CSV table of C-alpha atoms in Angstrom, one decimal:
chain,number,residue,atom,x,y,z
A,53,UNK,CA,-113.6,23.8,57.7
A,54,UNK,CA,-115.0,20.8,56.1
A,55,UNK,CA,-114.2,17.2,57.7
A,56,UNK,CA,-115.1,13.9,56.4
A,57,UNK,CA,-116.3,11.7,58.6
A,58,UNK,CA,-113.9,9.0,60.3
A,59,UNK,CA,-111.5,10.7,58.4
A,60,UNK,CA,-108.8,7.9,60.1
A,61,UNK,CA,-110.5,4.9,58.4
A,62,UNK,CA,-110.2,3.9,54.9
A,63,UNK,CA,-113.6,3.6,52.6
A,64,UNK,CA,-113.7,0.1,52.8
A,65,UNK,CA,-113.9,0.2,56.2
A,66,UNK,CA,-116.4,3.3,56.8
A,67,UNK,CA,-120.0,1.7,58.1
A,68,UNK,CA,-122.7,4.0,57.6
A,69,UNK,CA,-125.3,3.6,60.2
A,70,UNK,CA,-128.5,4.2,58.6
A,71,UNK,CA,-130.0,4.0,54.7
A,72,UNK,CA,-133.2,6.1,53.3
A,73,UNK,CA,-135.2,6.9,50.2
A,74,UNK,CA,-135.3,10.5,50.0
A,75,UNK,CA,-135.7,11.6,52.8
A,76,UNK,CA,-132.5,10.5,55.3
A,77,UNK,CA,-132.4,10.8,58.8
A,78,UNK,CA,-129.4,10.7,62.0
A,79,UNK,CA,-125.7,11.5,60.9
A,80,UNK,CA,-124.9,9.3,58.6
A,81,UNK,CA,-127.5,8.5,55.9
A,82,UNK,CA,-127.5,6.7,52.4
A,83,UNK,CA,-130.2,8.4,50.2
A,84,UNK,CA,-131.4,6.7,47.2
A,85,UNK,CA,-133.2,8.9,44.1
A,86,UNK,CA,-133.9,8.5,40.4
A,87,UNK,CA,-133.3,11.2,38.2
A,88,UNK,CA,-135.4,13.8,37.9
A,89,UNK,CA,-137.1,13.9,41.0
A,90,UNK,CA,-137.4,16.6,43.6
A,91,UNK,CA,-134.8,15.3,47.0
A,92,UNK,CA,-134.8,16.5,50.7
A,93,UNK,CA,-131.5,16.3,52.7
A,94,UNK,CA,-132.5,16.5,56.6
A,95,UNK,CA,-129.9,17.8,58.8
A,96,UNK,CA,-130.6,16.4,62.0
A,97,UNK,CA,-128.0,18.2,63.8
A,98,UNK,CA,-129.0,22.1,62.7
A,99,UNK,CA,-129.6,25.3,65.1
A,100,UNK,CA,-132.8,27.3,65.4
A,101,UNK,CA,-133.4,29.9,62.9
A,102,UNK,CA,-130.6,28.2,60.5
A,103,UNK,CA,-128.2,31.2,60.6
A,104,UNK,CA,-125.6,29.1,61.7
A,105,UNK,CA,-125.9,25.9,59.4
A,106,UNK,CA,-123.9,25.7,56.6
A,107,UNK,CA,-124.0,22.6,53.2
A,108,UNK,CA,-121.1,21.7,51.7
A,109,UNK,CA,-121.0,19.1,48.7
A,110,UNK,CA,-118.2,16.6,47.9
A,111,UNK,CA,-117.2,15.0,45.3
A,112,UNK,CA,-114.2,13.5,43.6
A,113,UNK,CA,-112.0,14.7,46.2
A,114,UNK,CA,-113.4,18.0,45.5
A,115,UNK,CA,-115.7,20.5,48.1
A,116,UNK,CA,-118.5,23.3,47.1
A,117,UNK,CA,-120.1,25.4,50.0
A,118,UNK,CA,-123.5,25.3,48.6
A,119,UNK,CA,-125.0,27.0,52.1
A,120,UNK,CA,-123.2,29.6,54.3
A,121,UNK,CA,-124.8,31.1,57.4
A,122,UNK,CA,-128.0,29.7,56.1
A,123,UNK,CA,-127.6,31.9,53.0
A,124,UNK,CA,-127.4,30.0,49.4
A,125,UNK,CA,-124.4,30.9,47.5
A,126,UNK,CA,-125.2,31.9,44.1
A,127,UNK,CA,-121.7,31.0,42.3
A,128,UNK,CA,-122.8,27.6,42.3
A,129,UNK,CA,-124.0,25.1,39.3
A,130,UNK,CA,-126.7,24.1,41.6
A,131,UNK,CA,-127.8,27.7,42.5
A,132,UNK,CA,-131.3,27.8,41.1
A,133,UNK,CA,-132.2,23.9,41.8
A,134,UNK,CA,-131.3,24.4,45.6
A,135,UNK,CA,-133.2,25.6,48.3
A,136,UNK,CA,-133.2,25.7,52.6
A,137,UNK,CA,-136.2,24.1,53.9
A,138,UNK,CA,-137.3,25.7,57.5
A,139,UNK,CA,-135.6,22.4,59.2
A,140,UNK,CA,-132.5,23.5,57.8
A,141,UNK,CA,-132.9,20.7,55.3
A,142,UNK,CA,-131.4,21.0,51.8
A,143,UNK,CA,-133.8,20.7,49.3
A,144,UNK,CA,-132.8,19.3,45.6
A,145,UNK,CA,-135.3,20.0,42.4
A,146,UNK,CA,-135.1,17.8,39.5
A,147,UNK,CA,-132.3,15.3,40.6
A,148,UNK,CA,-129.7,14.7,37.9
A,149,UNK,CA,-127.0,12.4,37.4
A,150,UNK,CA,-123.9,14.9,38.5
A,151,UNK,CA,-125.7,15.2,42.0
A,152,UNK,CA,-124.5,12.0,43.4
A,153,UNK,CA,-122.1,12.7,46.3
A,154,UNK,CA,-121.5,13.8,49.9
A,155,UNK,CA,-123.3,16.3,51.4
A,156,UNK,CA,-122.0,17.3,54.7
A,157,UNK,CA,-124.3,19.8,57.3
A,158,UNK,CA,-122.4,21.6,59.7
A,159,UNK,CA,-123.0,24.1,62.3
A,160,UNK,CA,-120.8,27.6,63.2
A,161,UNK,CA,-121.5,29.8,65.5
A,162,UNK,CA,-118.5,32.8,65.3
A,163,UNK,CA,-116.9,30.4,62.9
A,164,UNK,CA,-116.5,27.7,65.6
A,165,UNK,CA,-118.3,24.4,64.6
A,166,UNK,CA,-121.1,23.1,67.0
A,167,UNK,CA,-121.3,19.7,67.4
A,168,UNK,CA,-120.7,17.0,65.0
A,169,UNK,CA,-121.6,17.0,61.5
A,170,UNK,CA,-124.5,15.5,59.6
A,171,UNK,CA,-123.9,13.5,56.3
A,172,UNK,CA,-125.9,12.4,53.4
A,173,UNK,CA,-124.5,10.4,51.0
A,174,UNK,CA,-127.0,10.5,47.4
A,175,UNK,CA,-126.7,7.8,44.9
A,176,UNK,CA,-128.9,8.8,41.5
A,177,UNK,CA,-130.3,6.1,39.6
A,178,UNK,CA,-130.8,6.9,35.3
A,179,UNK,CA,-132.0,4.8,32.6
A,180,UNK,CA,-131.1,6.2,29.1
A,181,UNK,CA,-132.2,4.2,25.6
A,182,UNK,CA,-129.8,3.3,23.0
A,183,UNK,CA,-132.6,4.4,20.3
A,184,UNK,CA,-133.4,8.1,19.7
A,185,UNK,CA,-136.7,8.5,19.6
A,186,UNK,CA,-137.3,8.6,15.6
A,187,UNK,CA,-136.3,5.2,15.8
A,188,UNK,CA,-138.4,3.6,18.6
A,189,UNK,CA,-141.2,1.5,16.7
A,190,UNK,CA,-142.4,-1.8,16.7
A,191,UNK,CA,-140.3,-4.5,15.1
A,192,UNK,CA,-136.9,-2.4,16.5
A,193,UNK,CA,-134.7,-4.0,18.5
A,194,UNK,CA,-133.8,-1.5,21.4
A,195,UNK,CA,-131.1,-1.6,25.0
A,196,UNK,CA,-131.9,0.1,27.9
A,197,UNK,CA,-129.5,1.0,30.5
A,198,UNK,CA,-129.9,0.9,33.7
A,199,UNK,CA,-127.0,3.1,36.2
A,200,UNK,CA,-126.3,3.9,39.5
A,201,UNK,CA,-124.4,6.7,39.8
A,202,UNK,CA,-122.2,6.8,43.3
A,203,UNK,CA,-119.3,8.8,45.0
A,204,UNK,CA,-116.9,8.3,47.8
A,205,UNK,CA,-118.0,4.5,48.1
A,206,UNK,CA,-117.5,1.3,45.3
A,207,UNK,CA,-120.0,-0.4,43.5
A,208,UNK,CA,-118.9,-3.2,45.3
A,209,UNK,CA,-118.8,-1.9,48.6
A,210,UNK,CA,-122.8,-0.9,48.2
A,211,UNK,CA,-123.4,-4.0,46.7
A,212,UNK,CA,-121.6,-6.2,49.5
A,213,UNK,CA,-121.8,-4.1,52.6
A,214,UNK,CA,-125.3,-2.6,51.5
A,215,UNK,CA,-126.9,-5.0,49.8
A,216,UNK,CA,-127.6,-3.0,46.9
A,217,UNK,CA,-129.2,-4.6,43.7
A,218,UNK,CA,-130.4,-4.0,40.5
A,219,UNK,CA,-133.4,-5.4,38.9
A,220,UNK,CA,-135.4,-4.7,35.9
A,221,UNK,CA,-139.6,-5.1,35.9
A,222,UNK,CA,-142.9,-4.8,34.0
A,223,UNK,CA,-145.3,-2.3,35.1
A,224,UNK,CA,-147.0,-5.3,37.0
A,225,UNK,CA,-143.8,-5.9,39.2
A,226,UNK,CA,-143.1,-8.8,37.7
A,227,UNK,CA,-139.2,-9.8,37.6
A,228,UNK,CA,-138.1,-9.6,33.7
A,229,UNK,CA,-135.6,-11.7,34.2
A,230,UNK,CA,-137.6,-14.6,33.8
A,231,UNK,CA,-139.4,-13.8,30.3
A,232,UNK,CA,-137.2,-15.1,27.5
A,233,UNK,CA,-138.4,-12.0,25.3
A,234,UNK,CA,-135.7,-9.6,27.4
A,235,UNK,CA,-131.9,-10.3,27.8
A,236,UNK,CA,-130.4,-9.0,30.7
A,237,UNK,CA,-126.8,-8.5,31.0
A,238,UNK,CA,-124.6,-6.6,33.9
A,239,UNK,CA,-120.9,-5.7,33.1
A,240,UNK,CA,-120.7,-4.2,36.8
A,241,UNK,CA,-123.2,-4.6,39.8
A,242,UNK,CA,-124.4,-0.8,39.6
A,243,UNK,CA,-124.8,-0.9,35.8
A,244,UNK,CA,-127.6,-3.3,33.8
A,245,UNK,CA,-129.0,-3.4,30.8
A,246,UNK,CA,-132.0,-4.4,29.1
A,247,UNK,CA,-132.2,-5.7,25.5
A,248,UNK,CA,-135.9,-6.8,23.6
A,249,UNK,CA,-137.4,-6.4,20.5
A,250,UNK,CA,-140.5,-4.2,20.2
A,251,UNK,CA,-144.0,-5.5,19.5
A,252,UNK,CA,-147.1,-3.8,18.6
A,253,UNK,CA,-148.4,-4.2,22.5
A,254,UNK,CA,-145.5,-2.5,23.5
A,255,UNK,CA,-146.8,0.8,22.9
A,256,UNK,CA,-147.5,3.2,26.1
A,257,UNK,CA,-146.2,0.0,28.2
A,258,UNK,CA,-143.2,0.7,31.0
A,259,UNK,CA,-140.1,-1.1,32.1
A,260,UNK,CA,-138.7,0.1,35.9
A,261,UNK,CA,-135.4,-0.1,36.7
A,262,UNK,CA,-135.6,-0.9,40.8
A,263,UNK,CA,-132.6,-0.4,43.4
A,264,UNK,CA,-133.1,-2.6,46.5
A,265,UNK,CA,-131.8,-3.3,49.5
A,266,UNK,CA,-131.8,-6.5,51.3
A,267,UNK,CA,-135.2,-7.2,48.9
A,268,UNK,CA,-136.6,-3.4,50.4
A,269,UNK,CA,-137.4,-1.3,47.5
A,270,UNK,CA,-135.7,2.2,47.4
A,271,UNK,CA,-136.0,3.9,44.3
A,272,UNK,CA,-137.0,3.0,41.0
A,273,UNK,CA,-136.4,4.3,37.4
A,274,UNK,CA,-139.1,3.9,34.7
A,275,UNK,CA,-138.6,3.7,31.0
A,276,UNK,CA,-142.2,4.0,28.5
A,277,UNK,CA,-142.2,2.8,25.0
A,278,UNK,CA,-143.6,5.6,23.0
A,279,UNK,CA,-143.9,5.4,19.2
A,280,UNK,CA,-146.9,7.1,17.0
A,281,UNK,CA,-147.5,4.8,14.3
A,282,UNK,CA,-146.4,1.2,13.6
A,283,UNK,CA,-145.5,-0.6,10.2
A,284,UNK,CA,-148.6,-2.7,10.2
A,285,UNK,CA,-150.7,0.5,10.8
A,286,UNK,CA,-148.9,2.4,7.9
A,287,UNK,CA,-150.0,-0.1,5.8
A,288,UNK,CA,-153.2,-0.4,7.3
A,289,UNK,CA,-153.7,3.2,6.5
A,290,UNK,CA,-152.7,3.2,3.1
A,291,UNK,CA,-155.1,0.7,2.0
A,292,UNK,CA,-158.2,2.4,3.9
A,293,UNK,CA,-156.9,6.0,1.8
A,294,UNK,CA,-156.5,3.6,-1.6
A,295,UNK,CA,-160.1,2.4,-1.1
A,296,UNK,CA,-161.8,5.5,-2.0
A,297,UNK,CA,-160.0,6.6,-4.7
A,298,UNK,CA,-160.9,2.7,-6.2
A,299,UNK,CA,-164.7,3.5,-5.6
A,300,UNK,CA,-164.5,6.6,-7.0
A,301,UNK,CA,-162.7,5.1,-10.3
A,302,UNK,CA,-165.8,2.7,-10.5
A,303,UNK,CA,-168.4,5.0,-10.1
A,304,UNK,CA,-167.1,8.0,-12.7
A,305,UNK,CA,-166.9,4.6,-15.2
A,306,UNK,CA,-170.9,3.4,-14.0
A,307,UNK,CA,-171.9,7.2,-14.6
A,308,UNK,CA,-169.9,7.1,-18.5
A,309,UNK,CA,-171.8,3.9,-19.5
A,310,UNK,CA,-175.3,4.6,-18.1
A,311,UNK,CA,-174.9,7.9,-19.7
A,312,UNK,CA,-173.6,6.5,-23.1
A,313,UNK,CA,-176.8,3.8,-23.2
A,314,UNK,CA,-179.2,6.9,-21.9
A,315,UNK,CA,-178.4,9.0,-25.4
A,316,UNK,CA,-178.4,5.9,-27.1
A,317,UNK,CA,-182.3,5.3,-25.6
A,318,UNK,CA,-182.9,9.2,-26.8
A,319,UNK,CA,-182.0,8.5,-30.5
A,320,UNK,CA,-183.6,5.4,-31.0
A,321,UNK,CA,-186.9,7.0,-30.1
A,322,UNK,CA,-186.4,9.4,-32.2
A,323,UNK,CA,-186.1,7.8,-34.9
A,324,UNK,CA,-188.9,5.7,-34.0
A,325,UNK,CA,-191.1,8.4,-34.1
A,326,UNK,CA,-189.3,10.3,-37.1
A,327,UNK,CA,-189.9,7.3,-39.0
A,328,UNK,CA,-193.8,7.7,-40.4
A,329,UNK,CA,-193.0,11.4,-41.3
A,330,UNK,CA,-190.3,10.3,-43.5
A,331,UNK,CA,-191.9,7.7,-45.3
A,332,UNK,CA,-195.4,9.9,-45.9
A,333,UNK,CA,-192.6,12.7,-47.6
A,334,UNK,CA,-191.3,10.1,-49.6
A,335,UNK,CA,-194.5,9.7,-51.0
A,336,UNK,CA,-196.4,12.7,-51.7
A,337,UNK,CA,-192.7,13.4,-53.6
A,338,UNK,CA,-193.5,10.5,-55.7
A,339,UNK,CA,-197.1,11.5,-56.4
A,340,UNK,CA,-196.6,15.4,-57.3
A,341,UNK,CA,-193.0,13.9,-59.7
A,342,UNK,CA,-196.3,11.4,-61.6
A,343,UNK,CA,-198.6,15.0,-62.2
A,344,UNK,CA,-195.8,16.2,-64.1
């Protein structure tokens, strides 16, 4: 049977004892990921040889044994994602969104548990773009968003129990909050968004969406501007390709005219030279018209 732990309190009141990036540790842990990574889920209170440890995922009120008897079941959404590490950890590939959640370890021997349980509760952070990627290119105006996806426990509760934050920076670390060019704006404390204009520059160049706690980094999500061509290279471009074609236009014209004065050259010295001849004709005509 699954329990919840301190089933008798309320959620507000529930203190986890311990937080983690990837990799959690004692019975209660906090694990922080970004999407699409690879996650490891130690349970720290697991039997030798796993045959007895069994994972069971929960999530809006909802459970899925995703491990029984140290066996993977294979009627689950997560089947080919999940593996058993030899530790008896659970091991997550490619991290998505629908993956936040409880995940409770438990041991059974003869289907009696042993011990206490081992929980892991994984928040997954995801940026998505507001642009498709057609129309990311300088001069385009484009919003980022920036989530943390969470079960069992309230944005606020991570944010004032946790002290869970949100913050957007360059690839230098620098806080983008204080450069004018971006507008920053949070409707809820797990959920921010980042709005700029692209540039040139901005090519190749990456925002990170960071989740900290108490200032300690945990996870990060990174964002890169990619876009093949810009409007100032098109046009760049099109007068380089025009250039030839003008050159080419010049030099059939030079070729016409030197051509045209090269058989004008030609008749003139022939008639030049035809000239005596003509004029030595003319007069032995004249001479033999005088005999007769």
């Amino acid at each position: 049977m699954f329990v919840l732990p301190r089933s008798d309190q309320t959620q507000a009141e529930h203190q986890p004892r311990n937080t983690a990036a990837c990799i959690s540790g004692v019975n209660e842990t906090h694990v922080f990921c970004s999407s699409g990574e690879n996650v490891r889920l130690s349970c720290n209170n697991a039997l030798s040889g796993c045959t007895s440890t069994t994972w069971i995922y929960s999530r809006h009120s909802e459970t899925v044994e995703l491990i029984a008897g140290g066996i993977k079941k294979k009627d689950t959404e997560r089947h080919e994602r999940l593996s058993l590490g030899s530790d008896c950890s659970l091991n997550i590939k490619k991290v998505t969104k629908e993956d936040c959640g409880l995940y409770s370890c438990q041991q059974y021997v003869k289907e009696v548990q042993q011990g206490p349980g081992s929980y892991v509760y994984l928040h997954v952070l995801h940026v998505s773009s507001s642009s498709s990627q057609s129309e990311i290119r300088s001069g385009r105006s484009v919003t980022l968003s920036c989530q943390l996806y969470y079960d069992i426990f309230t944005c606020d509760y991570l944010v004032r129990s946790e002290g869970i934050d949100l913050i957007w920076v360059n690839q230098a670390g620098v806080n983008l909050q204080t450069d004018s060019r971006f507008q920053i704006f949070s409707s809820e404390q797990c959920l921010s968004s980042l709005t700029t204009t692209l540039l040139n520059e901005d090519h190749n160049r990456e925002w990170r969406c960071q989740v900290t706690q108490r200032n300690q980094l945990k996870t990060s999500a990174t964002y890169t501007v990619k876009y093949s061509v810009s409007s100032s290279n098109s046009e760049k471009s099109s007068q380089t390709t025009a250039a030839p074609t003008t050159q080419a236009s010049e030099t059939v014209s030079s070729m016409t005219v030197g051509s045209l004065i090269r058989v004008i050259v030609i008749i003139v010295e022939i008639a030049v030279f035809a000239a005596p001849t003509v004029i030595l004709l003319q007069i032995i005509c004249v001479r033999r018209a005088g005999e007769f």
